[in-house]
Coordinates of C-alpha atoms and ligand atoms in Angstrom, one line a residue:
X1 CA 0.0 0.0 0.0
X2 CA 1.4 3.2 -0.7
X3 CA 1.8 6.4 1.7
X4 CA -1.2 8.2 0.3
X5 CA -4.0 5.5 -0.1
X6 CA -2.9 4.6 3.8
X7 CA -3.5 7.9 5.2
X8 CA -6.7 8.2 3.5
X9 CA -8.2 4.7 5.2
X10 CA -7.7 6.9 8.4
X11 CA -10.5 9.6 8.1
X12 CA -12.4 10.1 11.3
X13 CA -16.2 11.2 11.2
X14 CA -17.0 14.4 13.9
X15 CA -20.1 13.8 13.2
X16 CA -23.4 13.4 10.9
X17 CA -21.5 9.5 9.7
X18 CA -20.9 7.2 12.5
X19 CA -17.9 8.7 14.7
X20 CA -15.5 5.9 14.1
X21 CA -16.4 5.3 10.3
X22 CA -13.3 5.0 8.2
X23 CA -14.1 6.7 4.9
X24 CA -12.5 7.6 1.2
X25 CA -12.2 11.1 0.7
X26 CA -14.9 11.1 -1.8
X27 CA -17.2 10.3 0.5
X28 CA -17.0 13.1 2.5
X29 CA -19.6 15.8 2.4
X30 CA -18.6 19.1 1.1
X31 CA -19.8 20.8 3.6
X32 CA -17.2 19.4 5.8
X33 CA -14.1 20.6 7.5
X34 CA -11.2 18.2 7.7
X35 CA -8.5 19.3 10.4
X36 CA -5.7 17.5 12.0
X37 CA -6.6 15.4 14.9
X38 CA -3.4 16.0 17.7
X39 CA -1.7 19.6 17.1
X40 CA 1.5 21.2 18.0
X41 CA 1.1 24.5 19.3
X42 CA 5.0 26.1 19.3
X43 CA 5.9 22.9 21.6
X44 CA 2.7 21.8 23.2
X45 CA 0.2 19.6 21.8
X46 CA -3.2 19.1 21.9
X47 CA -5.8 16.7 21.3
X48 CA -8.5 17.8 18.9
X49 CA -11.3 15.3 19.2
X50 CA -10.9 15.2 23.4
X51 CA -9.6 18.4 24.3
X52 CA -6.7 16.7 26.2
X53 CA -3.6 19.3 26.6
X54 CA -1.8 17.3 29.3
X55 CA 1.2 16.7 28.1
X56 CA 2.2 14.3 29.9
X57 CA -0.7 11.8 27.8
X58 CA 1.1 12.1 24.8
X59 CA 3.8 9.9 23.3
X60 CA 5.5 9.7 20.6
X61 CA 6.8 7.2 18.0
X62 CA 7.7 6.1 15.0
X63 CA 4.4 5.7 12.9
X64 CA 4.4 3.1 10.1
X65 CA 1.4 5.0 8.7
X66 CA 2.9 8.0 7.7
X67 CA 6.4 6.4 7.8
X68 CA 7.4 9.4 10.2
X69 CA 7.7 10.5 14.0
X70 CA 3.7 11.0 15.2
X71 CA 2.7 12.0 18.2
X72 CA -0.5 10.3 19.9
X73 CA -2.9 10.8 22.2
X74 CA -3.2 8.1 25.0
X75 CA -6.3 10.2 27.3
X76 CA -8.9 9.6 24.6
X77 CA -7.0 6.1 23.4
X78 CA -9.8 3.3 24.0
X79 CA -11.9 5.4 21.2
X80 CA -9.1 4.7 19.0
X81 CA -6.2 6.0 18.6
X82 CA -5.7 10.0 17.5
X83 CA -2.1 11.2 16.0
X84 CA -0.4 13.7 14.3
X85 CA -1.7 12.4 10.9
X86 CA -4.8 11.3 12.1
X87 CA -7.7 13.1 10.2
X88 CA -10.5 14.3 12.3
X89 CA -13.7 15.6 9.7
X90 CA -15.9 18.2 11.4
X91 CA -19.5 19.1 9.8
X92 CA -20.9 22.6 9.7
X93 CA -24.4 22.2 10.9
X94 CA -26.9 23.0 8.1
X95 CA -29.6 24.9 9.8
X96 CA -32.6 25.2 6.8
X97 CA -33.2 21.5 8.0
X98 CA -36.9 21.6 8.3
X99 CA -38.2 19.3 10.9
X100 CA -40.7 18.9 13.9
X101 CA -40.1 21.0 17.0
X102 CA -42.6 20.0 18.8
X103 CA -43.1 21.8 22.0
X104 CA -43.3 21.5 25.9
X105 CA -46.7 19.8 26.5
X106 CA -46.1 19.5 30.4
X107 CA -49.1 20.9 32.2
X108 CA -48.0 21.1 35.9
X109 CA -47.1 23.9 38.0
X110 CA -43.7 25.8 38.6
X111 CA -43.4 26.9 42.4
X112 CA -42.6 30.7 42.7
X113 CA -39.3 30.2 43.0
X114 CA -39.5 28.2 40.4
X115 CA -41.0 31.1 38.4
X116 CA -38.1 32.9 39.4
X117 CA -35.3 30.9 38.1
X118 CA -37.0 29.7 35.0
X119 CA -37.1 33.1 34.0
X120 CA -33.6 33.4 34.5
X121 CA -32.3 30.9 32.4
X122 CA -35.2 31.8 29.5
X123 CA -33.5 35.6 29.9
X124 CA -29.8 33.9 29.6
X125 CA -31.2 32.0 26.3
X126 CA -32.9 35.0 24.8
X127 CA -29.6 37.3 25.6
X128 CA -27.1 34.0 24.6
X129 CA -25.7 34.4 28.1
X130 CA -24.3 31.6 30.5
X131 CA -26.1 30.9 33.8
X132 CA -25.3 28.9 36.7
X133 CA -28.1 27.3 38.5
X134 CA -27.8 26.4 42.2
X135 CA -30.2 24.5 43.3
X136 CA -30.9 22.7 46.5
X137 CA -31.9 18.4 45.8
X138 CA -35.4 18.1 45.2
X139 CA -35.9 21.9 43.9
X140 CA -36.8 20.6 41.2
X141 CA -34.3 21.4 38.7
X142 CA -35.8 19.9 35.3
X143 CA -38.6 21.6 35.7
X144 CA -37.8 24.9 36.0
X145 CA -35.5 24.1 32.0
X146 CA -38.6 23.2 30.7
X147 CA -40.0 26.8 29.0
X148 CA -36.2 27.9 28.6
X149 CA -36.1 25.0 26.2
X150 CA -39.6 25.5 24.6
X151 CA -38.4 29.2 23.7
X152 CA -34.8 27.6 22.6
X153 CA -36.8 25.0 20.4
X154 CA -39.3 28.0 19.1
X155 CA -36.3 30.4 17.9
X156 CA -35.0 26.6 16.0
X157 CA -32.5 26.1 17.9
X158 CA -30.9 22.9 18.6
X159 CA -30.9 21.8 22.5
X160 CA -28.8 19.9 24.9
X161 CA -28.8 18.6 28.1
X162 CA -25.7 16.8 29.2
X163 CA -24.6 15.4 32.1
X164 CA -21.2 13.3 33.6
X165 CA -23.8 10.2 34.5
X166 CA -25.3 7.4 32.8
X167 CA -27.8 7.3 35.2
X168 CA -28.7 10.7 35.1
X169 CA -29.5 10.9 31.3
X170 CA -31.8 7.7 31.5
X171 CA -33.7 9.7 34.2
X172 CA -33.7 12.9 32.4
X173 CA -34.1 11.2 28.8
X174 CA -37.9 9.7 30.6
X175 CA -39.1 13.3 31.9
X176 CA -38.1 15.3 28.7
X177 CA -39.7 12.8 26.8
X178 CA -42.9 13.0 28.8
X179 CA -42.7 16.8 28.8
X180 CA -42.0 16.9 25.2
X181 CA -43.6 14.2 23.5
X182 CA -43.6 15.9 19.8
X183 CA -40.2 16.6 19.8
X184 CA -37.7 14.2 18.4
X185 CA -34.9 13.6 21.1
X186 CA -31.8 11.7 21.4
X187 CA -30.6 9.7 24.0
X188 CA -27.0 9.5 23.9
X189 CA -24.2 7.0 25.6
X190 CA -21.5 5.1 25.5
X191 CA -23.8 1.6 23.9
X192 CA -27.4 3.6 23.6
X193 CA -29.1 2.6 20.3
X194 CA -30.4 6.0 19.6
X195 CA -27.9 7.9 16.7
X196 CA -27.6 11.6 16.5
X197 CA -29.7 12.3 13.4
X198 CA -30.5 16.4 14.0
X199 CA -33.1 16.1 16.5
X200 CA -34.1 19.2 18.3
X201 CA -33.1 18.0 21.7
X202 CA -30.5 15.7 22.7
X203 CA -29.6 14.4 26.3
X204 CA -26.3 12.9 26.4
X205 CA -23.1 11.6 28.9
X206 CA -20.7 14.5 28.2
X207 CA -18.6 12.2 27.0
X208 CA -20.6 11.8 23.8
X209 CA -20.2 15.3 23.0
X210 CA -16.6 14.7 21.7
X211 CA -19.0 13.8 18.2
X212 CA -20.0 17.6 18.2
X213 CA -18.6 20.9 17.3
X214 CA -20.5 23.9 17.3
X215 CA -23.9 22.7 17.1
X216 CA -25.9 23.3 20.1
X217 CA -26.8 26.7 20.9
X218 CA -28.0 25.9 24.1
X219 CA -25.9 23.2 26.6
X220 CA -27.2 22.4 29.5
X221 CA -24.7 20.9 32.0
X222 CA -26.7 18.7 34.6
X223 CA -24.7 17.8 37.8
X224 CA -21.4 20.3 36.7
X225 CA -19.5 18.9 40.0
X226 CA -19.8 15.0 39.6
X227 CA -17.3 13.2 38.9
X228 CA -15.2 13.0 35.6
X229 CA -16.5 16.1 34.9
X230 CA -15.3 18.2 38.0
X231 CA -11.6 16.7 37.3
X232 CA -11.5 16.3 33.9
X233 CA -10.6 19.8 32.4
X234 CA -10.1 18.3 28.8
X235 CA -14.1 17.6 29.3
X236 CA -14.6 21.5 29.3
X237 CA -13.2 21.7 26.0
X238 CA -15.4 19.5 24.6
X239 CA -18.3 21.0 26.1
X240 CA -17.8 24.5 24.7
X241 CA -16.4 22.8 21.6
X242 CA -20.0 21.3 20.7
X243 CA -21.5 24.6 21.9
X244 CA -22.1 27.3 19.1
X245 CA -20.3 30.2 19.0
X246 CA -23.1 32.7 20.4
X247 CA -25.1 30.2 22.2
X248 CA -25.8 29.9 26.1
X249 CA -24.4 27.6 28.4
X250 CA -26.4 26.6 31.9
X251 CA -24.8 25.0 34.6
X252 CA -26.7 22.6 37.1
X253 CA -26.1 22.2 40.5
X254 CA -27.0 21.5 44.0
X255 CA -23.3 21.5 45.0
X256 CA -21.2 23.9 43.1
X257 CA -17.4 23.4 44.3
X258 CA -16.2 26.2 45.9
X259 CA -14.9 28.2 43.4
X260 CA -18.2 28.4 42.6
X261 CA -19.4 29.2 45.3
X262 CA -16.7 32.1 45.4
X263 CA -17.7 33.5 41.5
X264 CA -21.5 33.3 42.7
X265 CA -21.0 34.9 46.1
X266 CA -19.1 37.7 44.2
X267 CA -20.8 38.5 41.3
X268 CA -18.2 37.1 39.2
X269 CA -20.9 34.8 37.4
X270 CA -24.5 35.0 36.5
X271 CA -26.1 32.9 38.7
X272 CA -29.8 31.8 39.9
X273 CA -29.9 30.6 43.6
X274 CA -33.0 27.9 44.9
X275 CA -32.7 27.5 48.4
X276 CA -35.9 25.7 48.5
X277 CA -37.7 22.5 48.2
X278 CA -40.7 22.6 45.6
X279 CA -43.1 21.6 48.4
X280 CA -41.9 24.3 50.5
X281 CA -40.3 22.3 53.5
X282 CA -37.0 22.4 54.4
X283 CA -34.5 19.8 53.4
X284 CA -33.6 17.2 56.4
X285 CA -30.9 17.9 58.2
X286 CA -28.3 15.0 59.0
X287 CA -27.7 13.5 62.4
X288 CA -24.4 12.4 63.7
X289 CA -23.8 9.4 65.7
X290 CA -20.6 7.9 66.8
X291 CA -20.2 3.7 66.0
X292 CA -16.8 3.5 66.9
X293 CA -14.5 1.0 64.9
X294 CA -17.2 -0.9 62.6
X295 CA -15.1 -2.2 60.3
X296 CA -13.6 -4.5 63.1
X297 CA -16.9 -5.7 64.5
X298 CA -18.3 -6.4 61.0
X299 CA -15.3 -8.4 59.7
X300 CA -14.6 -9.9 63.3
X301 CA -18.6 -10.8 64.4
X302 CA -20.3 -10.3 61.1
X303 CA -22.1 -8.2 63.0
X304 CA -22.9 -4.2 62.4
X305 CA -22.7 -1.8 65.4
X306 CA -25.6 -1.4 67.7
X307 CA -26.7 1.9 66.9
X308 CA -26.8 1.5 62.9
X309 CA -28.9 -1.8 63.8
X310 CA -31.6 -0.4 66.2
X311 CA -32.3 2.5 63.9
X312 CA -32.5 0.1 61.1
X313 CA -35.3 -1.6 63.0
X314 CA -37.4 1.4 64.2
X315 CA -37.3 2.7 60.0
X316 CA -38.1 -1.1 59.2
X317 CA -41.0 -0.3 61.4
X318 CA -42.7 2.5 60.3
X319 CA -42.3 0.9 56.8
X320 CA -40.0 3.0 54.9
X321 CA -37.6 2.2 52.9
X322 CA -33.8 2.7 54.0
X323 CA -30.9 3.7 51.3
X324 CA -27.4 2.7 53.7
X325 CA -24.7 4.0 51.9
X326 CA -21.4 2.4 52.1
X327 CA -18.0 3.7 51.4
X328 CA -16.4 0.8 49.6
X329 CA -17.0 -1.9 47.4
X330 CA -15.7 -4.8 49.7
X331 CA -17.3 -4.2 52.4
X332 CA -20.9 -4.9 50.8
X333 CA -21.6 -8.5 50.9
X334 CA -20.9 -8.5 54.8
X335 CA -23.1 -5.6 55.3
X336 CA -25.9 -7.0 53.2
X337 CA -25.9 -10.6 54.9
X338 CA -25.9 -8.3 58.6
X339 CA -29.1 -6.8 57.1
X340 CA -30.6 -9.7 55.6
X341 CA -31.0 -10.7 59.8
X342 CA -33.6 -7.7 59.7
X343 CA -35.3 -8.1 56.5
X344 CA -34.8 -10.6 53.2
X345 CA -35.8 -8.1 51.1
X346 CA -32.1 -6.4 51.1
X347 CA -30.4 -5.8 48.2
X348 CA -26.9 -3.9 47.1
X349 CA -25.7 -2.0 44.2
X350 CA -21.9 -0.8 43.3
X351 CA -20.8 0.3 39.5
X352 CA -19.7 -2.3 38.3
X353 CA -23.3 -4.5 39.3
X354 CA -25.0 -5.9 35.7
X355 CA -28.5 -5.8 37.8
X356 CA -28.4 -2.3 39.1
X357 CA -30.9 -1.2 37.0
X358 CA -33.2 -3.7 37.9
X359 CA -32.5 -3.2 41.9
X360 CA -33.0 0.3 41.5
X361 CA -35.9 -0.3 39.9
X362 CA -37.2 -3.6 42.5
X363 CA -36.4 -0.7 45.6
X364 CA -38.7 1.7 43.9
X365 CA -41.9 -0.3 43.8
X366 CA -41.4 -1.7 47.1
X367 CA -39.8 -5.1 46.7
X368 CA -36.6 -4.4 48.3
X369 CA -37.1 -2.5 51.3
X370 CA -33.0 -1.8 52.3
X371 CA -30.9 -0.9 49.7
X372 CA -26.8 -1.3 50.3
X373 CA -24.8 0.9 47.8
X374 CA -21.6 2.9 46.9
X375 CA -21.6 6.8 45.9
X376 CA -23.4 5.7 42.1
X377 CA -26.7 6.5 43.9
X378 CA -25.8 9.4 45.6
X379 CA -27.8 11.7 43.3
X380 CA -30.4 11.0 40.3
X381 CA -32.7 8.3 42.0
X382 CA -35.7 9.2 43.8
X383 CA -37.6 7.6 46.0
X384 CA -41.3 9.0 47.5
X385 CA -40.5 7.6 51.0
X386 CA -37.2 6.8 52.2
X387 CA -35.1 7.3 54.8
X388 CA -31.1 7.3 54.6
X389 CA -27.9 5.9 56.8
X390 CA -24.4 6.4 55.3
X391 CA -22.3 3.9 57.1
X392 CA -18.5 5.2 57.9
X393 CA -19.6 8.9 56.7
X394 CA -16.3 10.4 58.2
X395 CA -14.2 8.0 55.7
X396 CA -12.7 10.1 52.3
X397 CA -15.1 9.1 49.8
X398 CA -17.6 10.8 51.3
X399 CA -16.5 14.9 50.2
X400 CA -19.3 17.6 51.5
X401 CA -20.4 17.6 47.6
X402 CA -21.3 13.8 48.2
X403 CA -23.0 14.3 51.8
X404 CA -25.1 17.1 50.5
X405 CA -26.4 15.2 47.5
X406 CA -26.9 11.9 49.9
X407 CA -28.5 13.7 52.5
X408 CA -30.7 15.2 49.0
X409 CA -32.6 12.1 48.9
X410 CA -34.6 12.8 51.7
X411 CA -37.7 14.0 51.6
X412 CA -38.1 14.5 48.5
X413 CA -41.9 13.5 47.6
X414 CA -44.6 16.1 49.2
X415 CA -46.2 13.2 51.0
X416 CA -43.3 12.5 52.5
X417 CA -41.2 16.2 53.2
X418 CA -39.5 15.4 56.1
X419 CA -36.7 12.4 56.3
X420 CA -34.0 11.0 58.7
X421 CA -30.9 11.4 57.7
X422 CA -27.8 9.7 59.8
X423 CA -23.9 10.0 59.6
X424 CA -22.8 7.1 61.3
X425 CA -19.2 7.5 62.3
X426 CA -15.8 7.0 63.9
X427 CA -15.1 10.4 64.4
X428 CA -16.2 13.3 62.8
X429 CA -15.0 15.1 59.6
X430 CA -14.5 18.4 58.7
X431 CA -16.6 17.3 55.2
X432 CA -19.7 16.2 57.6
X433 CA -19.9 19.6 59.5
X434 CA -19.0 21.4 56.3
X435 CA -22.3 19.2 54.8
X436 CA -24.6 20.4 57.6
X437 CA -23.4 23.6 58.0
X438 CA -24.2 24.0 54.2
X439 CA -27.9 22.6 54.5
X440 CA -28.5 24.8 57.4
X441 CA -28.2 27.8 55.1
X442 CA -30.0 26.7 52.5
X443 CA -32.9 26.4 54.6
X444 CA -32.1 30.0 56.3
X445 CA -31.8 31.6 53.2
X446 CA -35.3 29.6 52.3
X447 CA -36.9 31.0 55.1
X448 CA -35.7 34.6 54.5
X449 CA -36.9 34.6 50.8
X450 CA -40.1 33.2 52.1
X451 CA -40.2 29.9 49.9
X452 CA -41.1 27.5 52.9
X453 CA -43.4 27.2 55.5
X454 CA -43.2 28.5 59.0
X455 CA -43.9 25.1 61.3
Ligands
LIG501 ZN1 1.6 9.0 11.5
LIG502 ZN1 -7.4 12.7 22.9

C-alpha cells in the first residue's frame, strides 16, 4: 500500500456519519471541514477530538502509517487511537433543515421560585448568556428548564442537556420525553441505540459530545460537580467545543465546588440561587452518631454496630424504605448478609453491578425494602419515602459535595417532606460539618426569601 492510499483509510467522522467510520475522501460531504486530529502548538500539543492538553498523555513514535515521528494521544485512546496524521472531519451544521419542534406539553405547575429561576435561564437564552443554577436536591431542577427549552426550540435552535452520568440521562431522557412528546430527542451514551440524526433536543453523557462541534446553541450541564467532569478539564473543551459560538451555556447544581461558590458569592458569574424544596419544606438535616470502629466488629462478628442496627429496625418499622450507603465496594456482601438478619428483602448495588438497574428499579416499587450501595446512587434516584444511613460517613469518599447530595434524597416526595438522615461515624470530619453547615443555610436563606413554610 502506498503512503497516500494509507493515510486516507484513516479519516475520522466528527459527526453526521458514524464517529469511528473509516471513509474515502470522496465520500466526505462538502460541507465538511477536515483538520488535523493531535496539534502542535509552538511545543505543546493538543488533542483535537478530546480536548486533552496534558502533556504528559502524549507519546510519541515512529508511525508506520505515515512512515514518520507521530505523536498520539493516550487520554482519549480506548476510542481509538488519535495522532499527528490522524484526520479528524468536522461538519458545519446546516440549519434550513426543516423538521418537527414539537413543544413543551407539560401541564404542571412551577413553584414561585421556580418562576423565578425559569425566568432566569429563559432571559440567559434570549440574551445568549451563561447561567449557573444552584439549586438545592429536590428543587426541582428539570422543571424549572422546561419553557427555557420551549423558547430555545421555538427560535430553531438545537438543545442539549448533558450530564457526567449514565444514570442521570436515562432519568432525564424519561421526563423530557414526557414533557415533550412531539419533539424528536436523542438519548445518547456510550452503547445507547439512539444515533444523532438532528433532533431538536438531545440528552447525552458529556462524554458523547466529543462527536459535536458547534452545534448546540443551548448546553445544558446537569450535575457540573460530579465526577469526571469536576476533574477532567479536557471535558470543558469538549463542552464549549460542541457549543455554538453565540449560544448559552447553563450549569446545574445542587453543590457547586467552591470556586463556585466564590464567583457566585461575588458576582463574578451569572447565577440563579433555589434554596428551596418545591413543596416548600425544608431539606432534612443530617444527624451524627458515633459507632466507633465498625469495620472491626463487622469483619470480626459479622455483625454491624448497635446503633446502625436499632435504627434500622425502628425505620423497618414504620415501613420506609432505608438507602445505607457504604464507602467501599468490599465491604458490601458482609453488610448486606448483617441486614438480611432484619429483612430478606435487602439488596446492594456498586458500579460495576449488571442488575443495578433492575434493583434500583425492584427498591422503587417496594420489593426491596433496604438498599446497600456505593456513591453511584448518591444523586439521580428518587424515592417517595425513604429514609437514609451512610455507614462510615467520616471516611474520604464521602467529600461535603457527596453528603449534601446523599443527605438530597430525603424528603423528596410532598407526601413524605420530612426524612431521617444519619452520619454514622468514627469520628467526625471536617466534610460532615461542612455538609450540615451548608444545609442549614439553604434552609435559612429559604426561610428569608419566604419559599417555605413556617412550622
Ligand atoms: Zn503517523
Ligand atoms: Zn485525545
Amino acid at each position: 500500500m502506498n503512503q497516500e492510499t494509507a493515510q486516507n483509510k484513516y479519516l475520522y467522522v466528527g459527526r453526521k456519519l458514524p464517529y469511528h467510520q473509516i471513509m474515502n475522501p470522496q465520500e466526505i460531504p462538502s460541507t465538511s471541514k477536515i483538520i488535523q486530529a493531535v496539534q502542535k502548538n509552538k511545543v505543546t500539543y493538543q488533542c483535537f477530538r478530546c480536548g486533552n492538553r496534558e502533556q504528559n498523555y502524549f507519546c510519541s513514535h515512529f508511525c508506520a502509517r505515515c512512515s514518520s515521528m507521530c505523536t498520539y494521544c493516550r487520554k482519549c485512546i480506548v476510542m481509538g487511537k488519535m495522532t499527528t496524521c490522524t484526520k479528524l472531519i468536522v461538519n458545519e451544521l446546516d440549519m434550513k433543515k426543516e423538521d418537527q419542534r414539537g413543544g413543551l406539553e407539560w401541564d404542571g405547575k412551577l413553584s414561585p421560585q421556580q418562576k423565578e429561576a425559569s425566568l432566569k435561564v429563559m432571559e440567559a437564552v434570549k440574551g445568549n448568556t451563561d447561567l449557573l443554577l444552584w439549586a438545592v436536591c429536590g428543587a426541582g431542577k428539570t422543571e424549572m428548564l422546561f419553557e427555557a427549552i420551549d423558547v430555545a426550540l421555538q427560535e430553531g435552535k438545537f438543545v442539549c442537556i448533558a450530564t457526567p452520568r449514565v444514570d442521570v440521562v436515562i432519568e432525564l431522557a424519561k421526563r423530557f420525553q414526557t414533557a415533550f412528546p412531539k419533539t424528536p430527542i436523542a438519548i445518547l451514551y456510550g452503547g445507547s441505540e439512539d444515533k444523532w440524526e438532528g433532533q431538536r433536543i438531545t440528552i447525552s453523557t458529556v462524554h458523547q459530545l466529543m462527536n459535536f462541534r458547534r452545534i448546540f446553541h443551548l448546553l445544558i450541564i446537569d450535575e457540573v460537580d460530579a465526577f469526571p467532569y469536576n476533574i477532567e478539564e479536557h471535558l470543558h473543551w469538549v463542552v464549549d467545543e460542541a457549543r455554538t459560538k453565540t449560544g448559552s451555556t447553563i450549569q446545574l447544581t445542587a453543590t457547586p465546588s467552591t470556586k463556585q461558590q466564590h464567583l457566585a458569592h461575588r458576582d463574578k458569574i451569572e447565577y440563579a440561587m433555589v434554596p428551596a424544596r418545591y413543596h416548600r419544606q425544608p431539606l432534612p438535616v443530617p444527624d451524627f452518631q458515633w459507632i466507633g470502629n465498625w469495620r472491626k466488629t463487622i469483619q470480626k462478628n459479622n455483625k454491624l454496630p448497635a446503633p446502625l442496627m436499632k435504627w434500622l429496625q425502628s425505620i423497618l418499622k414504620a415501613n420506609s424504605s432505608i438507602f445505607l450507603f457504604i464507602p467501599t465496594i468490599d465491604i458490601s456482601s458482609a453488610v448486606e448478609e448483617a441486614v438480611k438478619k432484619l429483612t430478606v428483602k435487602t439488596t446492594s448495588v456498586h458500579s460495576q453491578d449488571p442488575l443495578r438497574h433492575e434493583k434500583v428499579s425492584a427498591f422503587r416499587n417496594g420489593d426491596v425494602s433496604v438498599l446497600i450501595t456505593t456513591t453511584i446512587l448518591e444523586r439521580g434516584v428518587t424515592i417517595k419515602n425513604s429514609q437514609i444511613a451512610v455507614l462510615g460517613s467520616d471516611e474520604e469518599i464521602f467529600t461535603e459535595s457527596a453528603l449534601v447530595q446523599i443527605s438530597g434524597r430525603a424528603g423528596r416526595h410532598i407526601d413524605y417532606p420530612s426524612g431521617e438522615i444519619m452520619f454514622f461515624h468514627n469520628g467526625i470530619s471536617e466534610e460532615m460539618v461542612r455538609a450540615k453547615k451548608q444545609i442549614l443555610q439553604m434552609n435559612q436563606l429559604g426561610f428569608e426569601k419566604g419559599w417555605l413554610d413556617k412550622k
